[in-house]
Amino acid sequence: MKIEKTLHSRIDEIDFNNISFGNHCSDHMFCSEFRNGEWKNSIIKPFENINISPKSLVFHYGQAVFEGMKAYKDKNEEVFLFRPEENFKRINRSAKRLEMPSIPESIFMNGLKKLIDIDRDWVPKHYGQSLYIRPFLIAMDRVLSAKPSKDYLFMIISTPVDAYYEYPLKIKIEEKYSRSASGGVGFAKAAGNYASSFYPTRLAREEGFDQILWTDSSTHTWIEELGTMNVFFWLKNKLITPRANENILSGITCKSLLALAKKEGIDIEERDLSVSEIIDGLKKGALKEAFGCGTAVVVNYFQTISYQGVNFSLPDIPDDQRTSILLKKKLLDIQHNFSEDPFGWRLKLKRFL
Ligand code: PLP
Ligand code: COI
């Protein structure tokens, strides 16, 4: 892999006490090209605009998949990745569904590790802060016919992010729009899934809600996920999350919280969860807590759930009694090397250069 280091770092432009999500990318980026059936030209180089033909297939037919992951610092400013092999596997599951080539593990992992090593000063120091990493794969053929591309570009860029300050969410259970459909691409981290959620999300925001709780597209009676998060419900003394299926993006945060909850002795269930069970739980006071989780937000709990125009409030319990907050702390402690890592999730980044 070729490495070209910048002579003009932009790091002094960043106020690490006041970071906004995604505004400033780190000094370098990783690129690798898939051409004539082969991966080639892997390079780490200074972050810059890329030159793409307006004919490129990605613009017209949306052959684009991506990942979201983070790097964290510990007290000694060592840098750690969290379960990167899960993101590697997921981008290739997404790529397969969109008829794109799979990325070899060596390209994904070496590109990732070396890029974050070179930009390790960009990983913020404080607990909860992190460097958000965005690997993505796009179709590059310069042709307007609707067919899968032959050429692709895989890139990794990153941006420092602040600790996400929790605010209780007002949720709407969606009954008209859908995020995904049976046989579709819901399980993939396909760029188009996000584009299609923007309009219904804006409508929900105009009604005063923060996020949409997506339900199955054919009956709108089964809970799927929340905006860009997976969901958990603390119902009848069990922590329940909808079982991952072809409509749901199987989240790495969700998987990790399930393992942590199990270790805490919490009774967990991954199963189909109906809207009526949630509404019944709200009416009878059996639903104590509900929250969303994902790499960007970590964990965010719900204040209200609205269904068919009726707003239900969740119990107003103190933060130190919330399962969501307990699990979030356990997760962040592992991510920041503040606690043991019994699951082997942390990957300490070597210094390559
Ligand atoms: N669901 C959707 C649609 C997402 O975009 C995300 C975020 O990546 C998640 C769930 C949570 O996944 P993860 O925990 O792997 O970030
Ligand atoms: C994440 O949580 O990593 C996501 O991908 C959300 C993102 C679309 C901002």
Tab-separated table of C-alpha atoms and ligand atoms in Angstrom:
chain	number	residue	atom	x	y	z
A	1	MET	CA	0.000	0.000	0.000
A	2	LYS	CA	1.282	3.450	-0.900
A	3	ILE	CA	1.303	6.062	1.836
A	4	GLU	CA	1.512	9.784	1.114
A	5	LYS	CA	1.480	11.875	4.256
A	6	THR	CA	0.211	15.423	4.294
A	7	LEU	CA	2.669	18.266	4.745
A	8	HIS	CA	-0.110	20.526	6.013
A	9	SER	CA	-2.080	18.997	8.863
A	10	ARG	CA	-5.409	20.729	9.551
A	11	ILE	CA	-5.616	19.490	13.128
A	12	ASP	CA	-5.029	22.939	14.610
A	13	GLU	CA	-8.289	24.074	13.010
A	14	ILE	CA	-10.276	21.741	15.280
A	15	ASP	CA	-11.654	22.851	18.629
A	16	PHE	CA	-11.822	19.474	20.346
A	17	ASN	CA	-14.072	20.985	23.033
A	18	ASN	CA	-16.660	21.921	20.470
A	19	ILE	CA	-16.893	19.259	17.768
A	20	SER	CA	-19.875	18.944	15.454
A	21	PHE	CA	-20.656	15.592	13.821
A	22	GLY	CA	-19.100	15.093	10.422
A	23	ASN	CA	-17.923	18.652	9.751
A	24	HIS	CA	-14.171	18.126	9.789
A	25	CYS	CA	-12.515	15.113	8.249
A	26	SER	CA	-9.109	13.970	9.463
A	27	ASP	CA	-5.950	14.683	7.455
A	28	HIS	CA	-5.908	11.450	5.433
A	29	MET	CA	-8.140	9.070	3.538
A	30	PHE	CA	-7.780	5.524	2.272
A	31	CYS	CA	-8.686	4.540	-1.314
A	32	SER	CA	-8.639	1.224	-3.127
A	33	GLU	CA	-9.933	0.574	-6.639
A	34	PHE	CA	-11.680	-2.482	-8.052
A	35	ARG	CA	-10.951	-2.626	-11.799
A	36	ASN	CA	-11.060	-5.502	-14.277
A	37	GLY	CA	-12.016	-7.849	-11.474
A	38	GLU	CA	-9.038	-6.961	-9.270
A	39	TRP	CA	-8.377	-4.750	-6.278
A	40	LYS	CA	-5.482	-2.375	-6.920
A	41	ASN	CA	-3.939	1.006	-6.175
A	42	SER	CA	-4.506	0.955	-2.412
A	43	ILE	CA	-3.280	4.236	-1.043
A	44	ILE	CA	-3.448	6.442	2.010
A	45	LYS	CA	-3.204	10.065	0.980
A	46	PRO	CA	-4.145	13.531	2.154
A	47	PHE	CA	-7.901	14.075	2.351
A	48	GLU	CA	-9.019	15.747	-0.852
A	49	ASN	CA	-11.916	15.925	-3.286
A	50	ILE	CA	-12.147	13.047	-5.717
A	51	ASN	CA	-12.629	13.358	-9.434
A	52	ILE	CA	-15.726	11.445	-10.581
A	53	SER	CA	-17.500	11.485	-13.929
A	54	PRO	CA	-21.114	12.700	-13.821
A	55	LYS	CA	-21.882	9.427	-15.650
A	56	SER	CA	-20.652	7.332	-12.709
A	57	LEU	CA	-23.186	4.669	-11.919
A	58	VAL	CA	-23.374	5.523	-8.225
A	59	PHE	CA	-25.129	8.820	-8.996
A	60	HIS	CA	-27.849	7.256	-11.112
A	61	TYR	CA	-28.625	3.827	-9.703
A	62	GLY	CA	-27.436	4.173	-6.122
A	63	GLN	CA	-24.966	1.309	-5.948
A	64	ALA	CA	-23.441	2.508	-2.683
A	65	VAL	CA	-22.946	0.863	0.721
A	66	PHE	CA	-21.197	2.141	3.822
A	67	GLU	CA	-20.223	1.457	7.408
A	68	GLY	CA	-20.069	3.448	10.636
A	69	MET	CA	-17.544	2.615	13.360
A	70	LYS	CA	-15.443	4.423	15.937
A	71	ALA	CA	-11.916	4.659	17.388
A	72	TYR	CA	-11.480	5.563	21.075
A	73	LYS	CA	-8.618	6.725	23.292
A	74	ASP	CA	-7.817	5.467	26.764
A	75	LYS	CA	-6.220	7.397	29.639
A	76	ASN	CA	-2.748	6.838	28.153
A	77	GLU	CA	-3.918	8.017	24.749
A	78	GLU	CA	-3.597	4.579	23.213
A	79	VAL	CA	-6.116	4.122	20.390
A	80	PHE	CA	-8.626	1.265	20.162
A	81	LEU	CA	-11.027	0.089	17.486
A	82	PHE	CA	-14.238	-1.649	18.563
A	83	ARG	CA	-15.177	-4.931	16.863
A	84	PRO	CA	-13.930	-3.810	13.415
A	85	GLU	CA	-14.310	-7.328	11.995
A	86	GLU	CA	-18.092	-6.949	12.452
A	87	ASN	CA	-18.117	-3.871	10.216
A	88	PHE	CA	-15.930	-5.702	7.725
A	89	LYS	CA	-18.380	-8.609	7.549
A	90	ARG	CA	-21.403	-6.317	7.362
A	91	ILE	CA	-20.092	-4.153	4.494
A	92	ASN	CA	-19.583	-7.332	2.487
A	93	ARG	CA	-23.109	-8.570	3.293
A	94	SER	CA	-24.377	-5.185	2.093
A	95	ALA	CA	-22.160	-5.289	-1.016
A	96	LYS	CA	-23.402	-8.754	-1.965
A	97	ARG	CA	-27.050	-7.647	-1.819
A	98	LEU	CA	-26.270	-4.671	-4.064
A	99	GLU	CA	-24.387	-6.860	-6.551
A	100	MET	CA	-21.045	-5.270	-5.658
A	101	PRO	CA	-17.693	-7.060	-5.219
A	102	SER	CA	-16.615	-8.097	-1.756
A	103	ILE	CA	-13.732	-6.228	-0.190
A	104	PRO	CA	-10.835	-8.495	0.838
A	105	GLU	CA	-10.233	-8.551	4.583
A	106	SER	CA	-6.591	-7.491	4.116
A	107	ILE	CA	-7.621	-4.360	2.208
A	108	PHE	CA	-10.319	-3.368	4.693
A	109	MET	CA	-8.298	-4.087	7.830
A	110	ASN	CA	-4.870	-2.823	6.700
A	111	GLY	CA	-6.392	0.305	5.202
A	112	LEU	CA	-8.381	0.930	8.379
A	113	LYS	CA	-5.572	0.280	10.856
A	114	LYS	CA	-2.913	2.261	8.983
A	115	LEU	CA	-5.239	5.169	8.259
A	116	ILE	CA	-6.295	5.522	11.891
A	117	ASP	CA	-2.705	5.108	13.035
A	118	ILE	CA	-1.578	7.972	10.778
A	119	ASP	CA	-4.489	10.098	11.994
A	120	ARG	CA	-4.322	8.976	15.652
A	121	ASP	CA	-4.000	12.588	16.824
A	122	TRP	CA	-7.497	13.102	15.445
A	123	VAL	CA	-8.997	10.660	17.960
A	124	PRO	CA	-10.323	12.968	20.710
A	125	LYS	CA	-9.086	12.314	24.236
A	126	HIS	CA	-12.160	12.533	26.418
A	127	TYR	CA	-14.447	9.760	27.592
A	128	GLY	CA	-17.417	9.486	25.227
A	129	GLN	CA	-15.639	11.321	22.421
A	130	SER	CA	-14.317	9.315	19.484
A	131	LEU	CA	-13.192	9.334	15.889
A	132	TYR	CA	-16.147	8.291	13.732
A	133	ILE	CA	-14.927	6.190	10.796
A	134	ARG	CA	-16.826	5.909	7.540
A	135	PRO	CA	-15.790	3.144	5.112
A	136	PHE	CA	-17.824	3.170	1.872
A	137	LEU	CA	-17.974	1.447	-1.485
A	138	ILE	CA	-19.357	3.107	-4.625
A	139	ALA	CA	-19.965	2.138	-8.258
A	140	MET	CA	-17.701	3.935	-10.723
A	141	ASP	CA	-18.606	2.758	-14.268
A	142	ARG	CA	-19.070	5.727	-16.575
A	143	VAL	CA	-22.189	4.557	-18.360
A	144	LEU	CA	-25.840	5.402	-18.037
A	145	SER	CA	-27.250	1.944	-18.659
A	146	ALA	CA	-28.960	0.389	-15.652
A	147	LYS	CA	-26.705	-2.542	-14.825
A	148	PRO	CA	-24.227	-3.326	-12.098
A	149	SER	CA	-20.943	-1.502	-12.364
A	150	LYS	CA	-17.715	-3.321	-13.178
A	151	ASP	CA	-15.486	-0.788	-11.454
A	152	TYR	CA	-15.743	0.351	-7.836
A	153	LEU	CA	-14.015	2.617	-5.367
A	154	PHE	CA	-13.630	1.705	-1.703
A	155	MET	CA	-12.694	4.532	0.635
A	156	ILE	CA	-12.330	5.218	4.340
A	157	ILE	CA	-12.622	8.698	5.808
A	158	SER	CA	-13.019	9.775	9.435
A	159	THR	CA	-14.257	12.674	11.542
A	160	PRO	CA	-13.871	13.478	15.264
A	161	VAL	CA	-17.154	13.331	17.196
A	162	ASP	CA	-18.172	14.549	20.617
A	163	ALA	CA	-19.858	12.588	23.355
A	164	TYR	CA	-23.500	12.417	22.379
A	165	TYR	CA	-25.591	14.236	24.975
A	166	GLU	CA	-28.627	12.249	25.709
A	167	TYR	CA	-32.023	13.824	25.441
A	168	PRO	CA	-35.192	11.796	25.954
A	169	LEU	CA	-36.748	10.979	22.595
A	170	LYS	CA	-40.321	11.524	21.455
A	171	ILE	CA	-41.108	8.603	19.186
A	172	LYS	CA	-43.789	8.016	16.578
A	173	ILE	CA	-44.820	4.514	15.540
A	174	GLU	CA	-44.950	4.712	11.738
A	175	GLU	CA	-47.955	3.264	9.944
A	176	LYS	CA	-47.732	4.783	6.484
A	177	TYR	CA	-44.104	4.867	5.318
A	178	SER	CA	-41.651	1.977	5.467
A	179	ARG	CA	-37.901	1.781	5.752
A	180	SER	CA	-37.639	-1.662	4.216
A	181	ALA	CA	-39.716	-4.448	2.771
A	182	SER	CA	-39.611	-8.190	2.685
A	183	GLY	CA	-37.052	-9.305	0.097
A	184	GLY	CA	-35.594	-5.807	-0.007
A	185	VAL	CA	-32.384	-4.241	1.286
A	186	GLY	CA	-33.310	-3.386	4.888
A	187	PHE	CA	-30.584	-5.597	6.351
A	188	ALA	CA	-27.941	-3.864	4.223
A	189	LYS	CA	-26.289	-0.566	5.035
A	190	ALA	CA	-27.226	0.737	1.615
A	191	ALA	CA	-27.083	4.498	1.058
A	192	GLY	CA	-30.564	4.475	-0.513
A	193	ASN	CA	-32.140	3.230	2.728
A	194	TYR	CA	-31.151	6.508	4.341
A	195	ALA	CA	-32.296	8.675	1.418
A	196	SER	CA	-35.761	7.118	1.550
A	197	SER	CA	-36.105	7.712	5.289
A	198	PHE	CA	-35.426	11.464	5.155
A	199	TYR	CA	-38.885	12.507	3.922
A	200	PRO	CA	-40.996	10.553	6.465
A	201	THR	CA	-38.551	11.631	9.195
A	202	ARG	CA	-39.043	15.288	8.280
A	203	LEU	CA	-42.823	14.817	8.392
A	204	ALA	CA	-42.531	13.226	11.833
A	205	ARG	CA	-40.289	16.101	13.029
A	206	GLU	CA	-42.894	18.611	11.835
A	207	GLU	CA	-45.411	16.799	14.038
A	208	GLY	CA	-43.051	17.276	17.013
A	209	PHE	CA	-41.388	13.841	17.089
A	210	ASP	CA	-37.659	13.152	17.170
A	211	GLN	CA	-37.566	9.750	15.500
A	212	ILE	CA	-39.685	7.195	13.704
A	213	LEU	CA	-40.182	3.707	15.084
A	214	TRP	CA	-40.339	1.672	11.880
A	215	THR	CA	-42.778	-1.203	11.573
A	216	ASP	CA	-43.073	-3.982	8.995
A	217	SER	CA	-44.165	-2.703	5.588
A	218	SER	CA	-47.015	-5.130	4.954
A	219	THR	CA	-49.021	-4.897	8.193
A	220	HIS	CA	-47.354	-2.149	10.293
A	221	THR	CA	-47.946	-4.353	13.321
A	222	TRP	CA	-44.366	-5.545	14.040
A	223	ILE	CA	-41.626	-3.359	15.464
A	224	GLU	CA	-38.435	-3.168	13.400
A	225	GLU	CA	-36.043	-0.357	14.318
A	226	LEU	CA	-35.769	3.306	15.138
A	227	GLY	CA	-34.367	5.882	12.714
A	228	THR	CA	-30.719	4.816	12.498
A	229	MET	CA	-30.841	2.747	15.683
A	230	ASN	CA	-31.900	-0.674	16.886
A	231	VAL	CA	-34.426	-0.716	19.736
A	232	PHE	CA	-34.815	-2.276	23.151
A	233	PHE	CA	-37.902	-2.464	25.389
A	234	TRP	CA	-37.840	-3.230	29.100
A	235	LEU	CA	-41.145	-5.034	29.246
A	236	LYS	CA	-42.484	-7.292	31.997
A	237	ASN	CA	-38.995	-7.490	33.559
A	238	LYS	CA	-37.335	-8.620	30.354
A	239	LEU	CA	-35.096	-6.680	28.000
A	240	ILE	CA	-36.516	-7.354	24.538
A	241	THR	CA	-35.173	-6.409	21.103
A	242	PRO	CA	-36.767	-7.346	17.777
A	243	ARG	CA	-35.049	-10.386	16.316
A	244	ALA	CA	-32.793	-9.333	13.422
A	245	ASN	CA	-34.408	-10.246	10.108
A	246	GLU	CA	-34.081	-9.234	6.460
A	247	ASN	CA	-35.791	-5.890	7.196
A	248	ILE	CA	-33.531	-4.877	10.066
A	249	LEU	CA	-29.930	-3.679	10.052
A	250	SER	CA	-28.241	-5.999	12.507
A	251	GLY	CA	-26.466	-3.518	14.787
A	252	ILE	CA	-23.092	-4.076	16.421
A	253	THR	CA	-24.112	-1.871	19.365
A	254	CYS	CA	-27.296	-3.922	19.795
A	255	LYS	CA	-25.360	-7.204	19.733
A	256	SER	CA	-22.877	-5.810	22.250
A	257	LEU	CA	-25.584	-4.523	24.614
A	258	LEU	CA	-27.297	-7.926	24.499
A	259	ALA	CA	-24.040	-9.605	25.555
A	260	LEU	CA	-23.458	-7.039	28.309
A	261	ALA	CA	-27.038	-7.352	29.593
A	262	LYS	CA	-26.752	-11.128	29.675
A	263	LYS	CA	-23.525	-10.846	31.648
A	264	GLU	CA	-25.330	-8.545	34.123
A	265	GLY	CA	-27.878	-11.302	34.664
A	266	ILE	CA	-30.636	-9.411	32.841
A	267	ASP	CA	-33.283	-11.588	31.250
A	268	ILE	CA	-32.964	-10.857	27.507
A	269	GLU	CA	-35.114	-11.861	24.560
A	270	GLU	CA	-34.553	-11.459	20.827
A	271	ARG	CA	-37.906	-12.097	19.244
A	272	ASP	CA	-40.664	-10.682	17.092
A	273	LEU	CA	-42.285	-7.863	18.993
A	274	SER	CA	-45.701	-6.515	18.078
A	275	VAL	CA	-46.918	-2.933	18.259
A	276	SER	CA	-49.933	-4.122	20.278
A	277	GLU	CA	-47.663	-5.682	22.906
A	278	ILE	CA	-45.858	-2.343	23.306
A	279	ILE	CA	-49.099	-0.341	23.481
A	280	ASP	CA	-50.597	-2.821	25.943
A	281	GLY	CA	-47.418	-2.544	28.044
A	282	LEU	CA	-47.683	1.256	28.002
A	283	LYS	CA	-51.366	1.161	29.027
A	284	LYS	CA	-50.766	-1.317	31.855
A	285	GLY	CA	-47.502	0.223	33.090
A	286	ALA	CA	-45.576	-2.950	32.183
A	287	LEU	CA	-43.235	-1.058	29.828
A	288	LYS	CA	-40.650	0.538	32.099
A	289	GLU	CA	-38.052	1.708	29.622
A	290	ALA	CA	-37.393	1.851	25.906
A	291	PHE	CA	-34.266	2.980	24.070
A	292	GLY	CA	-32.471	3.075	20.750
A	293	CYS	CA	-28.820	2.211	20.183
A	294	GLY	CA	-26.258	2.603	17.440
A	295	THR	CA	-22.649	3.550	16.832
A	296	ALA	CA	-23.287	7.271	16.354
A	297	VAL	CA	-25.621	7.849	19.333
A	298	VAL	CA	-24.545	4.898	21.524
A	299	VAL	CA	-27.800	4.801	23.553
A	300	ASN	CA	-30.790	7.144	23.716
A	301	TYR	CA	-33.930	6.507	25.748
A	302	PHE	CA	-37.545	7.353	24.941
A	303	GLN	CA	-39.747	9.820	26.767
A	304	THR	CA	-42.962	9.280	24.812
A	305	ILE	CA	-44.297	6.876	22.211
A	306	SER	CA	-47.099	8.038	19.945
A	307	TYR	CA	-49.419	5.617	18.206
A	308	GLN	CA	-52.405	6.552	16.036
A	309	GLY	CA	-52.401	10.078	17.431
A	310	VAL	CA	-52.254	9.076	21.111
A	311	ASN	CA	-49.144	9.994	23.103
A	312	PHE	CA	-48.041	7.551	25.792
A	313	SER	CA	-45.465	8.634	28.370
A	314	LEU	CA	-42.827	6.279	29.694
A	315	PRO	CA	-42.062	6.265	33.428
A	316	ASP	CA	-39.790	9.144	34.463
A	317	ILE	CA	-37.094	7.165	36.249
A	318	PRO	CA	-33.775	8.617	37.451
A	319	ASP	CA	-30.785	8.033	35.176
A	320	ASP	CA	-28.965	5.926	37.767
A	321	GLN	CA	-31.858	3.447	37.693
A	322	ARG	CA	-32.064	3.153	33.926
A	323	THR	CA	-30.898	-0.051	32.263
A	324	SER	CA	-30.054	1.963	29.148
A	325	ILE	CA	-27.628	4.197	31.070
A	326	LEU	CA	-26.084	1.247	32.922
A	327	LEU	CA	-25.450	-0.632	29.668
A	328	LYS	CA	-24.171	2.478	27.915
A	329	LYS	CA	-21.580	3.019	30.671
A	330	LYS	CA	-20.481	-0.634	30.540
A	331	LEU	CA	-20.066	-0.363	26.759
A	332	LEU	CA	-18.156	2.949	26.851
A	333	ASP	CA	-15.911	1.606	29.630
A	334	ILE	CA	-14.892	-1.297	27.413
A	335	GLN	CA	-14.519	0.919	24.335
A	336	HIS	CA	-12.242	3.364	26.218
A	337	ASN	CA	-10.196	0.652	27.957
A	338	PHE	CA	-11.569	1.774	31.350
A	339	SER	CA	-12.604	-1.790	32.183
A	340	GLU	CA	-11.744	-5.383	31.386
A	341	ASP	CA	-12.767	-6.623	27.953
A	342	PRO	CA	-14.095	-10.121	28.682
A	343	PHE	CA	-15.470	-10.471	25.156
A	344	GLY	CA	-12.281	-9.542	23.286
A	345	TRP	CA	-13.990	-6.650	21.485
A	346	ARG	CA	-11.197	-4.087	21.692
A	347	LEU	CA	-8.427	-3.901	19.123
A	348	LYS	CA	-5.421	-1.862	20.238
A	349	LEU	CA	-3.995	0.016	17.310
A	350	LYS	CA	-0.325	-0.651	16.680
A	351	ARG	CA	1.989	2.160	15.699
A	352	PHE	CA	2.963	1.317	12.132
A	353	LEU	CA	4.954	4.428	11.290
B	1	PLP	N1	-30.084	0.525	12.223
B	1	PLP	C1	-29.761	1.422	11.284
B	1	PLP	C2	-30.712	1.665	10.173
B	1	PLP	C3	-28.535	2.102	11.348
B	1	PLP	O1	-28.190	2.995	10.429
B	1	PLP	C4	-27.672	1.833	12.427
B	1	PLP	C5	-26.397	2.530	12.537
B	1	PLP	O2	-25.402	2.081	12.057
B	1	PLP	C6	-28.051	0.864	13.377
B	1	PLP	C7	-29.260	0.229	13.251
B	1	PLP	C8	-27.137	0.497	14.505
B	1	PLP	O3	-26.059	-0.255	14.036
B	1	PLP	P1	-24.641	-0.205	14.738
B	1	PLP	O4	-24.888	-0.452	16.180
B	1	PLP	O5	-23.860	-1.271	14.096
B	1	PLP	O6	-24.095	1.160	14.503
B	2	COI	C1	-24.273	4.954	12.918
B	2	COI	O1	-24.865	4.925	13.994
B	2	COI	O2	-23.101	4.613	12.765
B	2	COI	C2	-24.917	5.378	11.702
B	2	COI	O3	-24.576	4.876	10.690
B	2	COI	C3	-25.804	6.484	11.723
B	2	COI	C4	-25.391	7.404	10.609
B	2	COI	C5	-26.282	7.233	9.444
B	2	COI	C6	-25.148	8.794	11.053
